[in-house]
Structures are given as C-alpha cells and as structure tokens.
Amino acid sequence: MNVIYPLAVPKGRRLCCEVCEAPAERVCTACTVTYYCGPVHQKADWGSIHEKICQLLIPLRTTMPFYNSEEERQHGLQQLQKRQKHLIEFCYTVAQKYLFEGKHEDAVPAALHSLRFRMSVHGLSSVELVPAYLLLAEASLGLGRIVQAEEYLSQARWTVLKSTNCSNATHSLLHRNLGLLYIAKDNHEEARYHLANDIYFASCAFGTEDIRTSGGYFHLANIFHGLSKMELADTLYTKVSEIWHTYLNGHYQTLLRARSQQTDLLGKQFVNDTGLDEAQEAEAIRILTSILSIRESTSSKTPQKTVLVLKTLSILYYLMLETSKAKEHAMRALSLAEEYLSVQEQRVIQELLTIISTEEEQPIT
C-alpha cells in the first residue's frame, strides 16, 4: 500500500506530484520521499527515471542531521550539493537518450528531475536551467504538444536574454530547439535561420568539424531534403557522415594501436570505448541510421557515400561492443564496396570485418 498518511509525513514537506505538481495522494514506499497524484504518474516516473535514482533521493529530501561544528556543516552542505549536481547530469543524460531513441513520453519525468535539481542548486532564473527547458521543449514537440513546447522555449529564451554569461554551447542548443519548433510548424525560413545560428554558436564553442556541431548540419539537411533541394541536402549529409567517421575512426585506430602494444604493457587490457555518453551514442545511431536510409534509396548513384555511412555505423557498434550489429553493417559495406569501390577501399573494410568477426568468436574481457 502506498497511499499517503498525512500524520506520518514530516512537518513542512510539500505534498505534490513529482510529475505534474498536483496534490499528491500516493508515496513511493521504497524511498518514502517522492509523491504522486495517482498510479499513472507514479508508473511513468518509475519507468523513466525514479527506479534509477530512488535511493539517491533520500538524503536530498530528508532533514539534514545536526552537526557539531561549522566545518562539519559546510562539509555536509558540500556533499549535498555534489549529489544534486550528479543527479542533474544523470537525469539530463537519461532524458537526452530517451529523446534520441524517440521515447518522448519517457523523457519528460527525467527532464523534470533535471530541471528541479537545477533550480535547487542554481536558483529560479539561472541560465543553468536552460538545457532542461530545452529537453522538455523537445519532448513536447515529439509528443505533438506544440503550445507546451513554445512555453518551455519562451522560458529558455527569456532566461538566455537576461543572462550576461550565457555560453556559446547554450546559445547553440536554444537555436537548435527553436529550429525544430519551426520545422514542426512548417516554417522553413525561420527554421533555417535558427539552425544556421545553431551551427554558428556550436562552431564557436566546439569547432566546425565537431560531432556536437553536426546536429545542426543534420537538421538543416533534413529541411533541404524535405524541400527537394537534394544537392544542398546531400552536401550536408556528407559533411555529417564525415564528421562522425573521423571521430569514431580516430577512437577505433587508437584502440588498435593500443592493443598492438599491449604485450609490452604487462598484459594490460584495452576495452572498446566510443568516448561518448549513452545519450551521444543514441544520437549517433539516430543520425547515421537516418542518413543511411536516405543513402540506400540512391546507393546506385553514390555508392561510396553509402559505404561511408555503413562503415561508420559498423565502427560505432563495434566500439559499443555490439558485435553482431557491427558485423552486419561491415558485411553490407563490403558487399557494396566489392561492386563499386577500389581494391584498397575494400581491403580497409575487410580488415574491419575480420577484427569484428574475431572478437565475436572470442570476446575481449
């Protein structure tokens, strides 16, 4: 039974739903510090994020213990803030991953947690709240709730305008989400304007060839593709593919060099690593899979571009330790390369396929 008993609730604790902030009627029996308006929102929050952070919430939502000295009190406050900052980033990454996987409903509770922790740590008007507002706006767009998305974006935009120290990275995220909003509203001119600004600010923050800039190119390419401006779309899709290939192939080559030298390093094991968090991996899969679908519809015209995306996806899955998917994409790349590309290009893909096949038979531990 998880119905709230008012007399058992500590004095001063706010009884409102974790998801919608309506008056609460239920409590999570595992942590006893999280409340819900009913079973629907309790189930939604549990499936999205609460299961992952349930026990972590207890020290954040219970009264701080009595400390014997000011030094101990300050240490306790620092530890509390450290936990809050960890949860800000964790909830943000989880919500991002859901969005890249197309699970917009699941992203909402996780994004709300990130927003509330940000408010607790940074205050109600800090620019640090903007990334969480943007997550909620993107989730709303994915759910077809355009008015709600506009409200979140208006809040984010106003916060940025008031800020005197907003980073280029945050400006980039804001313009990217505004671009997505106008795509949803079929206002391609405004969408292009904001995505161009996204690319500009991302380039200032990370460089023109960075994976974090590639999202702007990708969304802009989608606009041109939708308008049947295929030459412009193709140029941008190629740029996105090359950015991701350069990044992932760099990690792949570094891994191979490290393993070739491991006999000189007392048997040290080198494990596959993308250098990305789970949300970035999900973004890479979504972007590259979308481009692959477009490339394969015209593979006879640009086979080398299709091979590039297949090879990049193969490396990504290999570094993610998903060898069956890595092998599948490498085999498809090799098949196409044998028909259209040079012997040297075929050899590179064959070597990749051999490495993947070997590890599929004998996984590295």
Coordinates of C-alpha atoms in Angstrom, one line a residue:
M1 CA 0.0 0.0 0.0
N2 CA 1.4 3.4 -0.9
V3 CA -1.4 5.8 0.0
I4 CA -0.2 8.8 2.0
Y5 CA -1.0 9.0 5.7
P6 CA -0.8 12.8 6.5
L7 CA 0.2 12.3 10.1
A8 CA 3.2 10.2 9.0
V9 CA 4.5 13.0 6.7
P10 CA 7.3 15.2 8.2
K11 CA 6.2 18.7 9.0
G12 CA 6.9 21.2 6.2
R13 CA 7.3 18.6 3.5
R14 CA 5.5 19.6 0.3
L15 CA 3.0 17.0 -0.9
C16 CA 2.7 17.4 -4.6
C17 CA 3.1 15.1 -7.6
E18 CA 6.6 14.6 -8.9
V19 CA 5.4 14.7 -12.5
C20 CA 2.6 17.3 -12.6
E21 CA 2.8 19.0 -9.2
A22 CA -0.9 18.4 -8.5
P23 CA -1.8 17.5 -4.9
A24 CA -0.4 14.1 -4.0
E25 CA -2.3 11.0 -2.9
R26 CA 0.4 8.3 -3.1
V27 CA 4.0 7.9 -2.0
C28 CA 6.9 5.7 -3.2
T29 CA 7.3 3.1 -0.5
A30 CA 10.9 2.5 -1.4
C31 CA 12.2 6.0 -0.7
T32 CA 9.2 7.5 1.1
V33 CA 10.2 11.0 0.0
T34 CA 8.6 11.1 -3.5
Y35 CA 4.9 11.7 -4.1
Y36 CA 2.4 11.3 -6.9
C37 CA -1.2 12.3 -7.7
G38 CA -2.0 8.8 -8.7
P39 CA -0.8 5.5 -10.1
V40 CA -0.4 6.7 -13.7
H41 CA 2.2 9.3 -12.9
Q42 CA 3.9 7.0 -10.4
K43 CA 4.3 4.4 -13.0
A44 CA 5.5 6.9 -15.6
D45 CA 8.2 8.3 -13.3
W46 CA 9.3 4.9 -12.1
G47 CA 9.8 3.7 -15.7
S48 CA 11.5 6.9 -16.8
I49 CA 14.0 7.7 -14.0
H50 CA 12.8 7.1 -10.5
E51 CA 13.9 3.4 -10.4
K52 CA 17.4 4.5 -11.2
I53 CA 17.6 7.3 -8.5
C54 CA 15.1 6.2 -5.9
Q55 CA 17.5 5.7 -3.0
L56 CA 19.7 8.6 -4.1
L57 CA 16.8 11.0 -3.3
I58 CA 16.5 10.0 0.4
P59 CA 19.4 12.1 1.7
L60 CA 18.4 15.0 -0.5
R61 CA 14.8 15.2 0.7
T62 CA 15.3 14.5 4.4
T63 CA 16.3 16.9 7.2
M64 CA 20.0 17.5 7.4
P65 CA 21.5 16.0 10.6
F66 CA 22.8 18.1 13.5
Y67 CA 26.5 18.9 13.1
N68 CA 28.8 19.6 16.0
S69 CA 30.8 22.3 14.2
E70 CA 30.5 24.8 11.3
E71 CA 33.2 22.9 9.5
E72 CA 31.1 19.7 9.6
R73 CA 28.0 21.6 8.5
Q74 CA 29.8 23.1 5.5
H75 CA 31.2 19.7 4.6
G76 CA 27.6 18.3 4.8
L77 CA 26.3 21.0 2.5
Q78 CA 29.1 20.4 0.0
Q79 CA 28.3 16.7 -0.1
L80 CA 24.6 17.5 -0.6
Q81 CA 25.3 19.9 -3.5
K82 CA 27.7 17.3 -5.0
R83 CA 24.9 14.7 -5.0
Q84 CA 22.5 17.2 -6.5
K85 CA 24.9 18.1 -9.3
H86 CA 25.5 14.4 -10.1
L87 CA 21.7 13.9 -10.4
I88 CA 21.4 17.0 -12.6
E89 CA 23.7 15.5 -15.2
F90 CA 22.5 11.9 -14.8
C91 CA 18.8 12.8 -15.2
Y92 CA 19.8 15.1 -18.2
T93 CA 21.7 12.3 -19.9
V94 CA 18.9 9.8 -19.4
A95 CA 16.3 12.2 -20.8
Q96 CA 18.5 13.0 -23.8
K97 CA 18.9 9.3 -24.5
Y98 CA 15.2 8.8 -24.5
L99 CA 14.8 11.7 -26.9
F100 CA 17.3 10.3 -29.4
E101 CA 15.6 7.0 -29.2
G102 CA 12.2 8.6 -29.9
K103 CA 10.8 7.8 -26.5
H104 CA 9.4 11.3 -25.8
E105 CA 7.0 10.3 -23.1
D106 CA 9.7 8.6 -21.1
A107 CA 12.0 11.7 -21.4
V108 CA 9.6 14.0 -19.6
P109 CA 10.0 12.8 -16.0
A110 CA 13.7 12.6 -16.3
A111 CA 13.9 16.1 -17.7
L112 CA 11.7 17.4 -15.0
H113 CA 14.0 16.0 -12.3
S114 CA 17.0 17.6 -14.0
L115 CA 15.1 20.9 -14.1
R116 CA 14.1 20.8 -10.4
F117 CA 17.6 19.9 -9.2
R118 CA 19.0 22.8 -11.3
M119 CA 16.5 25.1 -9.6
S120 CA 17.6 23.9 -6.2
V121 CA 21.3 24.3 -6.9
H122 CA 21.4 27.4 -9.2
G123 CA 18.2 29.3 -8.4
L124 CA 15.0 30.0 -10.4
S125 CA 16.4 32.4 -13.0
S126 CA 19.9 30.8 -13.7
V127 CA 21.0 30.1 -17.2
E128 CA 21.8 26.6 -15.9
L129 CA 18.1 25.9 -16.2
V130 CA 18.0 26.3 -20.0
P131 CA 19.3 22.9 -21.0
A132 CA 16.4 21.3 -19.0
Y133 CA 13.8 23.6 -20.5
L134 CA 15.1 22.6 -24.0
L135 CA 14.8 18.9 -23.2
L136 CA 11.2 19.5 -22.1
A137 CA 10.5 21.5 -25.2
E138 CA 11.9 18.8 -27.5
A139 CA 9.9 16.1 -25.7
S140 CA 6.8 18.2 -26.1
L141 CA 7.5 18.6 -29.8
G142 CA 7.9 14.9 -30.1
L143 CA 4.5 14.4 -28.4
G144 CA 2.9 16.9 -30.8
R145 CA 2.3 19.4 -27.9
I146 CA 3.5 22.5 -29.8
V147 CA 2.0 25.1 -27.5
Q148 CA 3.7 23.5 -24.5
A149 CA 6.9 23.3 -26.4
E150 CA 6.6 27.1 -27.2
E151 CA 6.1 27.8 -23.5
Y152 CA 9.3 26.0 -22.5
L153 CA 11.2 27.6 -25.3
S154 CA 9.9 31.1 -24.3
Q155 CA 11.2 30.4 -20.8
A156 CA 14.6 29.3 -22.1
R157 CA 14.8 32.2 -24.4
W158 CA 13.9 34.8 -21.7
T159 CA 16.5 33.2 -19.3
V160 CA 19.2 33.5 -22.0
L161 CA 18.3 37.1 -22.8
K162 CA 18.6 38.0 -19.1
S163 CA 21.9 36.3 -18.7
T164 CA 25.2 38.1 -19.1
N165 CA 27.3 34.9 -19.2
C166 CA 25.5 32.5 -21.4
S167 CA 27.9 30.2 -23.2
N168 CA 28.0 29.6 -27.0
A169 CA 27.0 26.0 -26.3
T170 CA 23.8 27.0 -24.6
H171 CA 23.0 29.5 -27.4
S172 CA 23.5 26.6 -29.9
L173 CA 21.1 24.4 -28.0
L174 CA 18.5 27.1 -27.8
H175 CA 18.6 27.8 -31.6
R176 CA 18.6 24.1 -32.4
N177 CA 15.4 23.6 -30.5
L178 CA 13.8 26.8 -32.0
G179 CA 14.7 25.4 -35.4
L180 CA 13.0 22.1 -34.5
L181 CA 9.9 24.1 -33.3
Y182 CA 9.7 25.9 -36.7
I183 CA 10.2 22.7 -38.6
A184 CA 7.2 21.3 -36.7
K185 CA 5.2 24.4 -37.7
D186 CA 6.3 24.1 -41.3
N187 CA 8.0 27.5 -41.2
H188 CA 11.1 26.5 -43.1
E189 CA 12.5 30.1 -43.3
E190 CA 12.5 30.6 -39.6
A191 CA 13.8 27.0 -39.1
R192 CA 16.8 27.7 -41.4
Y193 CA 17.6 30.9 -39.6
H194 CA 17.7 29.3 -36.2
L195 CA 19.7 26.2 -37.4
A196 CA 22.2 28.5 -39.1
N197 CA 22.6 30.2 -35.7
D198 CA 22.9 26.8 -34.0
I199 CA 25.8 25.9 -36.4
Y200 CA 27.5 29.3 -35.8
F201 CA 27.3 29.1 -32.0
A202 CA 28.3 25.4 -31.9
S203 CA 31.2 26.2 -34.2
C204 CA 32.4 28.9 -31.9
A205 CA 32.1 26.6 -28.9
F206 CA 33.5 23.3 -30.4
G207 CA 34.7 23.9 -34.0
T208 CA 33.1 23.4 -37.3
E209 CA 34.1 19.7 -37.6
D210 CA 33.0 18.6 -34.1
I211 CA 30.3 16.0 -33.5
R212 CA 28.4 18.5 -31.3
T213 CA 28.1 20.8 -34.3
S214 CA 27.0 18.0 -36.6
G215 CA 23.4 18.0 -35.3
G216 CA 22.8 21.5 -36.7
Y217 CA 24.1 20.3 -40.2
F218 CA 21.8 17.2 -39.9
H219 CA 18.6 19.1 -39.1
L220 CA 19.4 21.7 -41.8
A221 CA 19.9 18.9 -44.3
N222 CA 16.6 17.4 -43.4
I223 CA 14.9 20.7 -44.2
F224 CA 16.5 20.8 -47.7
H225 CA 15.7 17.2 -48.2
G226 CA 12.0 17.9 -47.4
L227 CA 12.1 20.8 -49.9
S228 CA 13.6 18.5 -52.5
K229 CA 16.8 20.6 -52.6
M230 CA 18.7 17.4 -53.0
E231 CA 22.1 18.9 -53.8
L232 CA 22.2 21.0 -50.7
A233 CA 20.9 18.2 -48.5
D234 CA 23.5 15.8 -50.0
T235 CA 26.3 18.1 -49.2
L236 CA 25.2 18.5 -45.6
Y237 CA 24.5 14.7 -45.1
T238 CA 28.0 14.0 -46.4
K239 CA 29.6 16.5 -44.0
V240 CA 27.7 14.9 -41.1
S241 CA 28.8 11.5 -42.1
E242 CA 32.5 12.6 -42.5
I243 CA 32.5 14.3 -39.1
W244 CA 31.2 11.1 -37.3
H245 CA 33.5 8.9 -39.3
T246 CA 36.5 11.0 -38.5
Y247 CA 35.6 11.0 -34.8
L248 CA 34.8 7.2 -34.5
N249 CA 37.6 6.1 -36.7
G250 CA 40.0 8.0 -34.6
H251 CA 38.9 6.1 -31.5
Y252 CA 39.0 2.8 -33.4
Q253 CA 42.6 3.4 -34.7
T254 CA 43.7 4.5 -31.2
L255 CA 42.3 1.2 -29.8
L256 CA 44.0 -0.9 -32.4
R257 CA 47.4 0.8 -31.7
A258 CA 47.0 0.3 -28.0
R259 CA 46.2 -3.4 -28.4
S260 CA 49.1 -3.9 -30.7
Q261 CA 51.4 -2.7 -28.0
Q262 CA 49.7 -4.4 -25.0
T263 CA 52.3 -7.2 -24.9
D264 CA 54.8 -4.6 -23.8
L265 CA 52.5 -3.3 -21.1
L266 CA 52.3 -6.3 -18.7
G267 CA 49.2 -7.7 -20.2
K268 CA 47.1 -4.5 -19.8
Q269 CA 43.7 -4.9 -21.4
F270 CA 42.3 -2.2 -23.6
V271 CA 38.5 -2.2 -23.9
N272 CA 36.4 -0.7 -26.6
D273 CA 35.3 2.9 -25.9
T274 CA 33.4 5.4 -28.0
G275 CA 34.3 8.3 -25.8
L276 CA 30.6 9.2 -25.8
D277 CA 27.9 9.0 -23.1
E278 CA 24.8 7.0 -23.6
A279 CA 22.8 10.0 -25.0
Q280 CA 25.6 10.8 -27.5
E281 CA 25.7 7.2 -28.7
A282 CA 21.9 7.2 -29.2
E283 CA 22.3 10.5 -31.1
A284 CA 25.0 9.0 -33.3
I285 CA 22.8 5.9 -34.1
R286 CA 19.8 8.0 -34.9
I287 CA 21.6 10.4 -37.2
L288 CA 23.7 7.8 -39.0
T289 CA 20.7 5.4 -39.4
S290 CA 18.6 8.3 -40.9
I291 CA 21.3 9.2 -43.3
L292 CA 21.8 5.5 -44.3
S293 CA 18.2 5.2 -45.1
I294 CA 18.4 8.1 -47.5
R295 CA 21.7 6.9 -49.0
E296 CA 20.4 3.4 -49.6
S297 CA 17.5 4.8 -51.6
T298 CA 20.0 6.2 -54.0
S299 CA 23.0 3.9 -53.4
S300 CA 23.5 3.2 -57.2
K301 CA 24.2 6.9 -57.7
T302 CA 26.5 7.5 -54.7
P303 CA 27.7 4.0 -53.5
Q304 CA 30.8 5.4 -51.9
K305 CA 28.7 7.6 -49.6
T306 CA 26.5 4.7 -48.6
V307 CA 29.7 2.7 -47.8
L308 CA 31.0 5.5 -45.7
V309 CA 27.8 5.5 -43.5
L310 CA 27.8 1.7 -43.2
K311 CA 31.4 1.6 -42.2
T312 CA 30.9 4.4 -39.7
L313 CA 27.9 2.6 -38.1
S314 CA 29.9 -0.6 -38.0
I315 CA 32.8 1.1 -36.1
L316 CA 30.2 2.7 -33.8
Y317 CA 28.6 -0.6 -32.9
Y318 CA 32.0 -2.3 -32.6
L319 CA 33.1 0.3 -30.1
M320 CA 29.8 -0.1 -28.3
L321 CA 30.5 -3.9 -28.0
E322 CA 27.5 -4.7 -30.2
T323 CA 29.4 -7.1 -32.4
S324 CA 26.5 -8.6 -34.3
K325 CA 25.3 -5.2 -35.5
A326 CA 28.9 -4.2 -36.2
K327 CA 29.4 -7.3 -38.3
E328 CA 26.1 -6.8 -40.2
H329 CA 26.9 -3.3 -41.2
A330 CA 30.5 -4.2 -42.2
M331 CA 29.3 -7.0 -44.4
R332 CA 26.8 -4.7 -46.1
A333 CA 29.6 -2.2 -46.6
L334 CA 32.0 -4.8 -48.0
S335 CA 29.3 -6.1 -50.4
L336 CA 28.7 -2.7 -51.8
A337 CA 32.4 -1.9 -51.9
E338 CA 33.2 -5.0 -53.9
E339 CA 30.8 -3.9 -56.5
Y340 CA 31.7 -0.2 -56.8
L341 CA 34.9 0.7 -54.9
S342 CA 38.6 0.2 -55.3
V343 CA 40.5 -2.8 -54.0
Q344 CA 42.2 -0.6 -51.4
E345 CA 38.9 0.6 -50.1
Q346 CA 37.6 -3.0 -50.0
R347 CA 40.7 -4.1 -48.0
V348 CA 40.1 -1.5 -45.3
I349 CA 36.6 -2.8 -44.8
Q350 CA 37.7 -6.4 -44.9
E351 CA 40.2 -5.7 -42.1
L352 CA 37.5 -4.2 -40.0
L353 CA 35.2 -7.1 -40.7
T354 CA 38.0 -9.6 -39.7
I355 CA 38.6 -7.8 -36.4
I356 CA 34.9 -7.8 -35.6
S357 CA 34.5 -11.4 -36.5
T358 CA 37.5 -12.5 -34.4
E359 CA 36.1 -10.7 -31.3
E360 CA 32.7 -12.1 -31.9
E361 CA 34.2 -15.6 -31.6
Q362 CA 36.5 -14.7 -28.7
P363 CA 35.1 -11.6 -26.9
I364 CA 37.6 -9.5 -25.1
T365 CA 37.2 -9.4 -21.3

